[in-house]
Coordinates of C-alpha atoms and ligand atoms in Angstrom, one line a residue:
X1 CA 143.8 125.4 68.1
X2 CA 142.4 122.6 70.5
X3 CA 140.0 123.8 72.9
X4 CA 141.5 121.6 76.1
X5 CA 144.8 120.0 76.3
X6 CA 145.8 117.7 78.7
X7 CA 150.0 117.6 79.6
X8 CA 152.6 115.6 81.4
X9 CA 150.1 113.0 82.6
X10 CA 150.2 109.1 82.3
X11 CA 147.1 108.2 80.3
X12 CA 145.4 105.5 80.5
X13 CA 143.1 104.4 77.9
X14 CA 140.3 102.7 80.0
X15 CA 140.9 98.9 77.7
X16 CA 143.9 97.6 80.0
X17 CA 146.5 98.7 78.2
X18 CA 149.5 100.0 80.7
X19 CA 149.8 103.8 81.6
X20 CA 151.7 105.9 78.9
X21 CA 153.3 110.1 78.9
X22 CA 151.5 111.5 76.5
X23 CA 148.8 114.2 75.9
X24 CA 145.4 114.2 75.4
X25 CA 143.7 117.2 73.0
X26 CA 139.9 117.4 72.9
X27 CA 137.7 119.4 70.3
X28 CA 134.1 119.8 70.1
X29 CA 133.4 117.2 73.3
X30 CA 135.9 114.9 71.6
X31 CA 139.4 113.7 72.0
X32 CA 141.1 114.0 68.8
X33 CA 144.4 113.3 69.6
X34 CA 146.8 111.2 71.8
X35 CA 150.5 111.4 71.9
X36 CA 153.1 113.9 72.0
X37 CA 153.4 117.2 70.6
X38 CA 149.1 117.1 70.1
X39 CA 149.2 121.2 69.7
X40 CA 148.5 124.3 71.0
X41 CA 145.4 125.0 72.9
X42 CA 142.9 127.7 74.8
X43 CA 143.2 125.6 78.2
X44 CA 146.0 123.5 79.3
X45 CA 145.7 121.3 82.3
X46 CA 148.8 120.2 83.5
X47 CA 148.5 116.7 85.1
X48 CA 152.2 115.9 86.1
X49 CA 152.3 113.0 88.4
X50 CA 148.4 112.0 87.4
X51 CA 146.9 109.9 86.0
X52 CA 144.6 110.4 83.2
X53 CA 141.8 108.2 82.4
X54 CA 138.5 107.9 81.1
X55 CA 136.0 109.5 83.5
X56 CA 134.5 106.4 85.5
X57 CA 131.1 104.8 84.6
X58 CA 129.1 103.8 87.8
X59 CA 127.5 100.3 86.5
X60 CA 124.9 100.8 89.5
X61 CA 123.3 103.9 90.6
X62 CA 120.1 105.4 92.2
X63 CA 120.7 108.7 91.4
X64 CA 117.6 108.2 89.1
X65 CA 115.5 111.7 90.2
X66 CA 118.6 113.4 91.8
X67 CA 118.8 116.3 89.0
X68 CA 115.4 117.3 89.7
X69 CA 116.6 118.6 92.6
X70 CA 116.9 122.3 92.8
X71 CA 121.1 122.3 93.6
X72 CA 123.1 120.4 91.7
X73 CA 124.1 117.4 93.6
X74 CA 128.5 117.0 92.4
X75 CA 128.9 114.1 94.3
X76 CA 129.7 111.9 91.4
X77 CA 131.7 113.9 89.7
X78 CA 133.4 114.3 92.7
X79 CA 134.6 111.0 92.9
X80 CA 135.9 111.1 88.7
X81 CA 132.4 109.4 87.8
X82 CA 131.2 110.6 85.0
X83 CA 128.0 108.6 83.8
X84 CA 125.7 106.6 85.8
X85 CA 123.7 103.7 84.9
X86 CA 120.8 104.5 86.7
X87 CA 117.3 102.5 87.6
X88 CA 119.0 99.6 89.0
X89 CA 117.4 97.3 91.7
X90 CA 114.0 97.2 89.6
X91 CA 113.1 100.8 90.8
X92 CA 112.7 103.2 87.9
X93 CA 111.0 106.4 88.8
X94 CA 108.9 105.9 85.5
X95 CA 106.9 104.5 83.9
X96 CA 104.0 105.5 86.9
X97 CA 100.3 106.5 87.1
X98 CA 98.5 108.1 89.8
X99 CA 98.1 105.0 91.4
X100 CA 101.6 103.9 91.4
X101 CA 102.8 107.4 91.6
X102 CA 101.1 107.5 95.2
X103 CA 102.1 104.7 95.9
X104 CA 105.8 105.2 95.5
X105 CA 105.8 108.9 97.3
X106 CA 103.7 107.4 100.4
X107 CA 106.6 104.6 100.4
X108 CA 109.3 106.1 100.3
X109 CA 108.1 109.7 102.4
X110 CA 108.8 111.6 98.5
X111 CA 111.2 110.8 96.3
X112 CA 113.2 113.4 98.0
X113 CA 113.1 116.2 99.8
X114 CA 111.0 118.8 97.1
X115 CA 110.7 115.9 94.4
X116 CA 107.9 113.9 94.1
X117 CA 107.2 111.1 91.9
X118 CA 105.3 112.3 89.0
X119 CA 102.9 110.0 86.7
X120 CA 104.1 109.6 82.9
X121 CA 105.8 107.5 80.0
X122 CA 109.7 106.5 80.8
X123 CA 109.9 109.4 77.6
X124 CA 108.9 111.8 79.7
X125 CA 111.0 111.1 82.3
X126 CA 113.8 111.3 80.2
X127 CA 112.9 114.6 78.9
X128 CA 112.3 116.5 82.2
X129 CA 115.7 115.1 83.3
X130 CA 116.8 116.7 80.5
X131 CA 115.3 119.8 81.2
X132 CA 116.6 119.9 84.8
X133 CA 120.1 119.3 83.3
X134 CA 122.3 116.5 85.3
X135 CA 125.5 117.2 86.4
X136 CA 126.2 114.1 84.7
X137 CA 125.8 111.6 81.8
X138 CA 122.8 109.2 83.2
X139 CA 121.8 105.9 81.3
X140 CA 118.7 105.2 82.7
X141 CA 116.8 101.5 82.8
X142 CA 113.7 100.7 83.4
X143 CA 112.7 99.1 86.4
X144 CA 110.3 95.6 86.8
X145 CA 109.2 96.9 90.1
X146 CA 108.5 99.6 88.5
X147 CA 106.7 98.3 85.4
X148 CA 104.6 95.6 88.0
X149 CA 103.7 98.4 90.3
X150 CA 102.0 100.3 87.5
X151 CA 100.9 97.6 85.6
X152 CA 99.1 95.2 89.1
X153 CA 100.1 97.5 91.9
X154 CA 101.3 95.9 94.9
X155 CA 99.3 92.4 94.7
X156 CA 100.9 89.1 94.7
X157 CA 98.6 87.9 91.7
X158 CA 98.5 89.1 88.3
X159 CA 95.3 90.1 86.8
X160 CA 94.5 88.9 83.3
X161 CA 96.1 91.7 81.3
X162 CA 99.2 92.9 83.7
X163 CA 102.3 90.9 82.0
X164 CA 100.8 92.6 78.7
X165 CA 100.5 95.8 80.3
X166 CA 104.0 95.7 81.9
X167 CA 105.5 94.4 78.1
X168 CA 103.5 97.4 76.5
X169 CA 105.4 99.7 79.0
X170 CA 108.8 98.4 78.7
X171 CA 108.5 98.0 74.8
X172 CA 107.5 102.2 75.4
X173 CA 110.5 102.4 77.1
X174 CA 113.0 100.7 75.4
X175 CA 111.8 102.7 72.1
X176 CA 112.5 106.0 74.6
X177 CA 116.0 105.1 75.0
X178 CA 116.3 102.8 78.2
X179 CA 119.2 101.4 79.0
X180 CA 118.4 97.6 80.2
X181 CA 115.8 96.1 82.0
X182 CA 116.5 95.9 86.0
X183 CA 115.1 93.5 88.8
X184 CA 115.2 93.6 92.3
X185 CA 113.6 90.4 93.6
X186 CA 113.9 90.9 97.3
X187 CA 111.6 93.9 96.9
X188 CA 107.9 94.5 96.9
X189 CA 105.8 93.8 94.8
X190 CA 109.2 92.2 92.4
X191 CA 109.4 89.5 94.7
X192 CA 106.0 87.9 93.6
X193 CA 107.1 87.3 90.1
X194 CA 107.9 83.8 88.9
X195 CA 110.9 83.4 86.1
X196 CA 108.3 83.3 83.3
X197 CA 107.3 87.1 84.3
X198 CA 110.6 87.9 83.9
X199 CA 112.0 86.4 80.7
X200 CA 108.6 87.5 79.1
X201 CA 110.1 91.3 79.6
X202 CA 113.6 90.4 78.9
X203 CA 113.0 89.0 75.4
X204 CA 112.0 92.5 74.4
X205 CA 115.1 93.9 76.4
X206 CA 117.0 91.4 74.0
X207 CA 115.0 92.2 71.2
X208 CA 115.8 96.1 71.5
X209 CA 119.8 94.9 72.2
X210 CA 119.6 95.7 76.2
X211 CA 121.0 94.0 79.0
X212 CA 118.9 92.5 82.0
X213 CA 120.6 93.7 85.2
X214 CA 119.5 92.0 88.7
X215 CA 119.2 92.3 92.5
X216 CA 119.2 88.4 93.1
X217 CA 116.3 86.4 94.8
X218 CA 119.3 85.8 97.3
X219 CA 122.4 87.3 98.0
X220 CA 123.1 84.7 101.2
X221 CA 121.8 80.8 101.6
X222 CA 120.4 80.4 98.4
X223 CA 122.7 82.8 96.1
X224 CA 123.7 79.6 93.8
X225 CA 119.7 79.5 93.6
X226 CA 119.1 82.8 92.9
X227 CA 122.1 82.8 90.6
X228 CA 120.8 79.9 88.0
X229 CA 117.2 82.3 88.0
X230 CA 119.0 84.9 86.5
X231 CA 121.1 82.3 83.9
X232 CA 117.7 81.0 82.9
X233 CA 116.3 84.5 82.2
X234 CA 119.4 85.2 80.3
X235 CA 119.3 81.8 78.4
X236 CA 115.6 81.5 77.7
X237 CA 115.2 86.0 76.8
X238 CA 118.8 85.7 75.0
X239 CA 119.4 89.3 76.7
X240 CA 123.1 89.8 78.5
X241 CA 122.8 89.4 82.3
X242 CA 124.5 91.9 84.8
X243 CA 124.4 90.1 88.2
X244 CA 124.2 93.4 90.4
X245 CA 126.0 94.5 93.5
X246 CA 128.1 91.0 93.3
X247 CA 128.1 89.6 96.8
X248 CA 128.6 86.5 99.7
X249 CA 126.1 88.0 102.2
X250 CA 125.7 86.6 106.1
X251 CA 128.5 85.0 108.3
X252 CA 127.1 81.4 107.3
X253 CA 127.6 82.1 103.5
X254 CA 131.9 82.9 103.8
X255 CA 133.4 81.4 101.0
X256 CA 130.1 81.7 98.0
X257 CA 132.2 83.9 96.8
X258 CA 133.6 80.9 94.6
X259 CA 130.5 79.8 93.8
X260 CA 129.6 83.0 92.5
X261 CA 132.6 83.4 90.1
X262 CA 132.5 79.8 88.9
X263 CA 128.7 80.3 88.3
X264 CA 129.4 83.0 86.1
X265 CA 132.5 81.8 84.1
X266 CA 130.3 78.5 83.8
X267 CA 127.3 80.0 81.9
X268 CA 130.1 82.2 79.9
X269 CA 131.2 79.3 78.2
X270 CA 127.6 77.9 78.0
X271 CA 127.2 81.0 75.7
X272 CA 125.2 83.3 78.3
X273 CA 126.7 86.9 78.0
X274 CA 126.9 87.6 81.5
X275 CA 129.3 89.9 83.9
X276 CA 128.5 91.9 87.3
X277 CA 129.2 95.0 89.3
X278 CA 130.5 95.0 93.2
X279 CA 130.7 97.9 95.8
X280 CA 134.1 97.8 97.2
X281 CA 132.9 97.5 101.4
X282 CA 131.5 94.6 103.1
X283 CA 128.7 96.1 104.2
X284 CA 125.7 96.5 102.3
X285 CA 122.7 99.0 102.5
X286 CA 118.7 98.9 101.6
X287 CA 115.3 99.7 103.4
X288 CA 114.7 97.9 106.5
X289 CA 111.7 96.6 105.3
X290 CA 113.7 94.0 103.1
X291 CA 114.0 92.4 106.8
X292 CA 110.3 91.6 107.0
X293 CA 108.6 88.5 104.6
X294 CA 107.1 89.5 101.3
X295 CA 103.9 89.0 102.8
X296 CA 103.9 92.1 105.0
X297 CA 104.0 94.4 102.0
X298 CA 101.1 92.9 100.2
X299 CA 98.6 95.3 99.4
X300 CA 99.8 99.3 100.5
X301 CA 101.6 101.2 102.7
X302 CA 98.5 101.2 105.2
X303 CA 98.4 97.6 105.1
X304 CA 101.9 97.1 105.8
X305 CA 101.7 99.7 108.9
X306 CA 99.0 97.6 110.2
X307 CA 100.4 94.1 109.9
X308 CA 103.5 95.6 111.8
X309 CA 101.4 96.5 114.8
X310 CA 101.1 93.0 115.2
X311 CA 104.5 91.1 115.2
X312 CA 103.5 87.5 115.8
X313 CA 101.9 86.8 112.3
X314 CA 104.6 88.3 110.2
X315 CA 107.0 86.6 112.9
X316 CA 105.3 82.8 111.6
X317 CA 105.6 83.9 108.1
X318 CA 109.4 84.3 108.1
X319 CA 111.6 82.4 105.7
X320 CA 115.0 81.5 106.5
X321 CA 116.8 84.0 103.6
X322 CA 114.9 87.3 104.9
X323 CA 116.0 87.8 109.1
X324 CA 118.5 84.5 108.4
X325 CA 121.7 85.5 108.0
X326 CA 121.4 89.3 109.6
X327 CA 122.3 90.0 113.2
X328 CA 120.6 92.8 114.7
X329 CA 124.3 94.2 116.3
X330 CA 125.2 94.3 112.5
X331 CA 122.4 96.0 111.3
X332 CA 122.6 100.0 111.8
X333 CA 119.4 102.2 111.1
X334 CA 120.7 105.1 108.5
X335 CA 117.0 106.3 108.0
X336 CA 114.2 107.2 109.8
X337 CA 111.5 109.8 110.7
X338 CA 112.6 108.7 114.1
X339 CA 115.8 110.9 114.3
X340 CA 117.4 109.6 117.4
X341 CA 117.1 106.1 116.2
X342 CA 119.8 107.0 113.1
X343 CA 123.3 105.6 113.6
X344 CA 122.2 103.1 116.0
X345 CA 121.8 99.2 115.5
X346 CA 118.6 97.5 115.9
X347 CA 119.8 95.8 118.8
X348 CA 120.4 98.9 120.5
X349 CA 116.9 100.6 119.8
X350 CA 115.3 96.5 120.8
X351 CA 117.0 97.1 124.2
X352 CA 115.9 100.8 124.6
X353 CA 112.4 100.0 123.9
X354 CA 112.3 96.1 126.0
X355 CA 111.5 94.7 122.6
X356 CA 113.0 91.6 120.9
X357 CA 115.1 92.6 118.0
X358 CA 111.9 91.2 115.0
X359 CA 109.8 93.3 117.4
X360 CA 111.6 96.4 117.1
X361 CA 111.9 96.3 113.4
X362 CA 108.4 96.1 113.0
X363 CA 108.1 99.2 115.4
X364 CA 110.4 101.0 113.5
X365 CA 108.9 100.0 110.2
X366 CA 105.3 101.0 111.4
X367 CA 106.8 104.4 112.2
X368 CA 108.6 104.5 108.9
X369 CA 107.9 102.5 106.2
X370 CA 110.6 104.3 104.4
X371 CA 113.5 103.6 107.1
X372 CA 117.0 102.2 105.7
X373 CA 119.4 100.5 107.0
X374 CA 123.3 99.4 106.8
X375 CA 124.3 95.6 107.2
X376 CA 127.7 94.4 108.4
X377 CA 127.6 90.9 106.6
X378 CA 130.3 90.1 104.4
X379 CA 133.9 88.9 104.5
X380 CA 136.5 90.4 102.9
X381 CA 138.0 87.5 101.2
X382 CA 134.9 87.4 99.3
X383 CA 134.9 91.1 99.0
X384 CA 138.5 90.7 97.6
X385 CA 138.0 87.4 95.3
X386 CA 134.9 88.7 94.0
X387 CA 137.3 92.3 93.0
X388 CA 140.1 90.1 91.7
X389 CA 137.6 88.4 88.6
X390 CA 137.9 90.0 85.4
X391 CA 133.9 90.0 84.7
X392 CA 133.5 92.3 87.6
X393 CA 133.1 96.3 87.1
X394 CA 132.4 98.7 90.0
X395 CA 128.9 100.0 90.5
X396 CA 128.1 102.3 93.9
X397 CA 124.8 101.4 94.5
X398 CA 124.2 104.7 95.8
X399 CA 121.3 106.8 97.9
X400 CA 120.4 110.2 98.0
X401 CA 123.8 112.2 98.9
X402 CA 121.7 113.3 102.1
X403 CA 122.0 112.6 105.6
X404 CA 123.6 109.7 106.9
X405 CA 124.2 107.0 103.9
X406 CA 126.4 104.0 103.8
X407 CA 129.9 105.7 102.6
X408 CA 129.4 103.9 99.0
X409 CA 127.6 107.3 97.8
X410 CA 130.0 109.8 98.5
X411 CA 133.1 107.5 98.1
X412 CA 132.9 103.8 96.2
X413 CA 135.3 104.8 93.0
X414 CA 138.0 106.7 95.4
X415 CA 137.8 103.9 98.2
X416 CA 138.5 101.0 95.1
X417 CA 141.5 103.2 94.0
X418 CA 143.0 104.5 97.5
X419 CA 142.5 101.2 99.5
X420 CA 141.8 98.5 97.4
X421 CA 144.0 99.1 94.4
X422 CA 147.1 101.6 95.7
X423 CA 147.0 100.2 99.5
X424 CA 146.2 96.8 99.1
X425 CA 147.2 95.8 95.4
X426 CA 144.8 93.8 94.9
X427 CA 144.8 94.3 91.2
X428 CA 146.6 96.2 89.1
X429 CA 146.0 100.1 88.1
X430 CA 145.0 99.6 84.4
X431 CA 143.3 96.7 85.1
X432 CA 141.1 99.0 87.9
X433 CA 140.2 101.6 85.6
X434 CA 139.2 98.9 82.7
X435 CA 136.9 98.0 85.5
X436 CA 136.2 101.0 86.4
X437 CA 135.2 102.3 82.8
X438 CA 135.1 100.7 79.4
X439 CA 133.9 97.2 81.5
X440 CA 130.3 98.8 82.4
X441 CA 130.7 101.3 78.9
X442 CA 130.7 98.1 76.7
X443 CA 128.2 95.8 78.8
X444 CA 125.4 98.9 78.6
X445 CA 126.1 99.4 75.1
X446 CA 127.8 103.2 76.2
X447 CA 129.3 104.3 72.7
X448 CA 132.4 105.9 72.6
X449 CA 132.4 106.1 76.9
X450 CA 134.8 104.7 78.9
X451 CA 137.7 104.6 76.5
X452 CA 140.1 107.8 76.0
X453 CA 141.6 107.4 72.8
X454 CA 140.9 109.4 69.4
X455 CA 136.9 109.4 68.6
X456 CA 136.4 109.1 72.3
X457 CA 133.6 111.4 74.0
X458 CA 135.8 113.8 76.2
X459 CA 134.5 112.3 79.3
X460 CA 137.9 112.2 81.9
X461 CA 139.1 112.2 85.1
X462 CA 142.6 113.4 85.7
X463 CA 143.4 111.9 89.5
X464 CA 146.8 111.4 91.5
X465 CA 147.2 107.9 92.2
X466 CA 149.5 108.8 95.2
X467 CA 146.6 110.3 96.9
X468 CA 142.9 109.2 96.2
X469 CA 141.3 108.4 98.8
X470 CA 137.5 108.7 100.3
X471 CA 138.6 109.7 104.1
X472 CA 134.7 108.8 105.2
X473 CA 133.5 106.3 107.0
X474 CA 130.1 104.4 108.1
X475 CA 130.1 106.9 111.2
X476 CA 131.1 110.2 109.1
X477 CA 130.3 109.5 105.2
X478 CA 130.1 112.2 103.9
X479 CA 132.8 113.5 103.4
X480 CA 134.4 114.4 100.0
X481 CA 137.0 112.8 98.3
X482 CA 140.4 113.5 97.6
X483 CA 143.1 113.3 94.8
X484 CA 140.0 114.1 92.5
X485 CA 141.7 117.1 90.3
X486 CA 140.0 117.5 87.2
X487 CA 137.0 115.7 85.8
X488 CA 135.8 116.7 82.4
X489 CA 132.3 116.2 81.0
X490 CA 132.1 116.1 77.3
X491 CA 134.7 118.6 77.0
X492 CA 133.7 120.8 79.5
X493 CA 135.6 121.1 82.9
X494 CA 133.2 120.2 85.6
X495 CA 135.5 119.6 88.4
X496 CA 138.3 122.1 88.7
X497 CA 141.4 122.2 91.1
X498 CA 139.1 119.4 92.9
X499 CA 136.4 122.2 93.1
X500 CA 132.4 121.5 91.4
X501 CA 132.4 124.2 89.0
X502 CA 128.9 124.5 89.3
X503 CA 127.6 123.4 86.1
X504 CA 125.1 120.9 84.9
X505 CA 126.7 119.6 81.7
X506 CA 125.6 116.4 81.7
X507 CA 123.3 114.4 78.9
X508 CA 120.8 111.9 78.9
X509 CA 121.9 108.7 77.1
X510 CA 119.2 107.5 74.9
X511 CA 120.0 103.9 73.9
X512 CA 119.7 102.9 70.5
X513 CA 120.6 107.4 69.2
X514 CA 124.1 108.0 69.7
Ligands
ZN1 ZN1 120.0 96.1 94.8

């Protein structure tokens, strides 16, 4: 007797292969058959006019400290995602010391709401996620921003010991079971490291078998730039590359899109082991503080509050890259202490307060150092072309499911399916959910996730293609998805009838112990 059987579905088995009728039986967490006539059962889900498929891995996330929270927080599983590769961007929430721990709460105004960043080893980390109990499989990567905050704190400047401090701590981590090594190099204090910095700590990610997965120096004017930095680190370290949240950002830069892709099929045949994730909007989403040059950062929070009472310097010190290729009619505050500054763009809150838009950033920063924003900046030909390549998976690069975010975190993995894939047909459906699951599964060394097929972890989303959909929008995002009907979590069924069960049956995935 099977525990779960799933009947009269198409199944997909996450590898490309076309759609077939069969059923799926799971025992123990596993699948353990697939075909027909698999046997009698205690459940049956009946999934006629489904599709069944492995449960979706979200290549990019930030939901990195979201099962501390008290409530479980679904809205993953929600959309059929059933493991997250979290600590993206170079932000890890460990390891931290006081110092950096302070350092990270004051920056960000907490963690989130009731959740503050604690100091301690990536191990620990790891182990009170896995006391709080995630609603669902997270494979977690330690950040460089991370590792440089504890290691120098926000200066620009090494001291003499730092890189072998921030080696130490990733070595720690990697042996704790991180996923990869991330880097986001538009970001404070990230943005003051040379290549060198960077390949030192990916060696050891290659050594321990991880992938290197970065925010680029530039998504915009200099992307081909930015793009070689991360080939070098790959070719010198010898660790896979994962070029994050794949984009052509800023009306001037139309068109990279090609550059991108023939960047990354070059250095394939070069011998570089390199692929990427993509969000599928073209708008993208990070603090406002991004706007400002790296300068303004330098040293603390207070520092950084006062430099912004003074908007001439930081004005002189601005790069083309930073403020270039955002318009402040594109750029729409999403967080702030301010409240009635949310869902507005900068131009609009400029105007209200008689400031230049540079002007009111800075006043909005000073009041929140913490503030986010949404950007209106790509085209959707890149969008598209970028969707269409084969080395592309999808990652979310979500927030906090909490008040207004950019619709990617409530609704990336149903928007891909509902407009992209059955609207638009812009690729095919078995070819979606390869990139969808077994893609990212393979490229962060995910045993046994992202494929349904015997041997298989029970980790599956049964979903109607005729109707998934994410109804939100940049005005109204959170709104939950549809055509979502069953999602289950290492044999356990999480999402019922399209309903959060409740439970937290989700594991952390410790690279290198399966
Ligand atoms: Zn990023």
């Amino acid at each position: 007797m099977h525990d779960l059987v799933i009947t009269g579905g198409v199944v997909h088995d996450g590898l490309g292969s076309p759609g077939a009728p069969v059923d799926v039986a799971i025992e123990a967490g596993r699948v353990v058959g697939v075909g027909k006539h698999v046997g009698p059962a205690r459940r049956t889900i009946a999934a006629e006019g489904r599709f069944v498929a492995p449960g979706f891995v979200d290549a990019h996330s930030h939901s990195d400290a979201l099962p501390l929270m008290t409530e479980p927080q679904p809205f993953k599983l929600l959309q059929g995602v059933t493991t997250e590769v979290v600590g993206n961007c170079g932000f890890s929430v460990a390891p931290l010391d006081e110092v950096s721990a302070r350092y990270v709460d004051d920056a960000w105004g907490d963690l989130l709401p009731g959740v503050s960043a604690l100091p301690g080893s990536f191990a620990d980390y790891l182990d009170r996620v896995e006391a709080a109990g995630p609603t669902n499989n997270i494979a977690p990567m330690v950040g460089h921003g991370t590792l440089r905050l504890t290691a120098n704190g926000t200066r620009r400047d090494l001291s003499d010991d730092a890189l072998a401090t921030m080696c130490a701590l990733a070595e720690e981590a990697f042996r704790a079971g991180a996923a990869g090594l991330s880097t986001g190099l538009i970001y404070v204090p990230a943005t003051y490291a040379d290549t060198d910095e960077i390949v030192a700590i990916a060696r050891i990610a290659a050594r321990w078998g991880r992938p290197y997965a970065t925010h680029i120096r530039d998504e915009g004017e200099r992307l081909g730039e930015a793009l070689e930095e991360a080939l070098e680190i790959g070719r010198r370290s010898a660790a896979k590359v994962q070029v994050s949240h794949c984009k052509a950002f800023g009306p001037e830069n139309k068109g990279k899109s090609t550059l991108l892709l023939n960047t990354l099929h070059r250095a394939r045949a070069e011998g570089i082991d390199v692929r990427g994730d993509q969000y599928p909007y073209t708008a993208s989403s990070t603090f406002l503080v991004t706007l400002l040059p790296s300068e303004a950062s330098e040293g603390g929070v207070e520092e950084l509050k006062a430099r912004c009472a003074d908007p001439e310097v930081l004005r002189r010190q601005l790069t083309p890259g930073s403020w270039g290729p955002t318009t402040a009619e594109d750029t729409v505050i999403i967080a702030h202490a301010d409240a009635s500054t949310v869902g507005r763009t900068v131009a609009d809150v400029a105007d209200t307060r008689s400031l230049d838009p540079f002007a009111a950033v800075c006043a909005l920063i000073a009041e929140d150092p913490g503030a986010m924003v949404v950007e209106h900046g790509m085209h959707d030909d890149d969008v598209v072309a970028i969707m269409r390549d084969p080395l592309i998976g999808v990652g979310s690069d979500n927030g906090a499911p909490l008040g207004m975010q950019h619709p990617r975190t409530w609704g990336c993995f149903p928007e891909f399916f509902g407009r992209f894939v059955r609207e638009r047909g812009i690729i095919p459906w078995e070819e979606a959910i390869r990139k969808a699951t077994s893609s990212t599964a393979r490229q962060f060394g995910l045993q046994h996730r992202g494929t349904l097929q015997p041997g298989s972890i029970a980790d599956i989303c049964v979903f109607d293609p005729e109707t998934i959909a994410h109804p939100g929008s940049y005005t109204e995002p959170d709104v939950t998805p549809v055509g979502i009907h069953h999602v289950v979590l290492g044999g356990t069924v999480v999402v019922d009838h399209g309903e959060f069960a409740g439970v937290r049956a989700g594991d952390v995935l410790r690279a290198g112990s399966s």
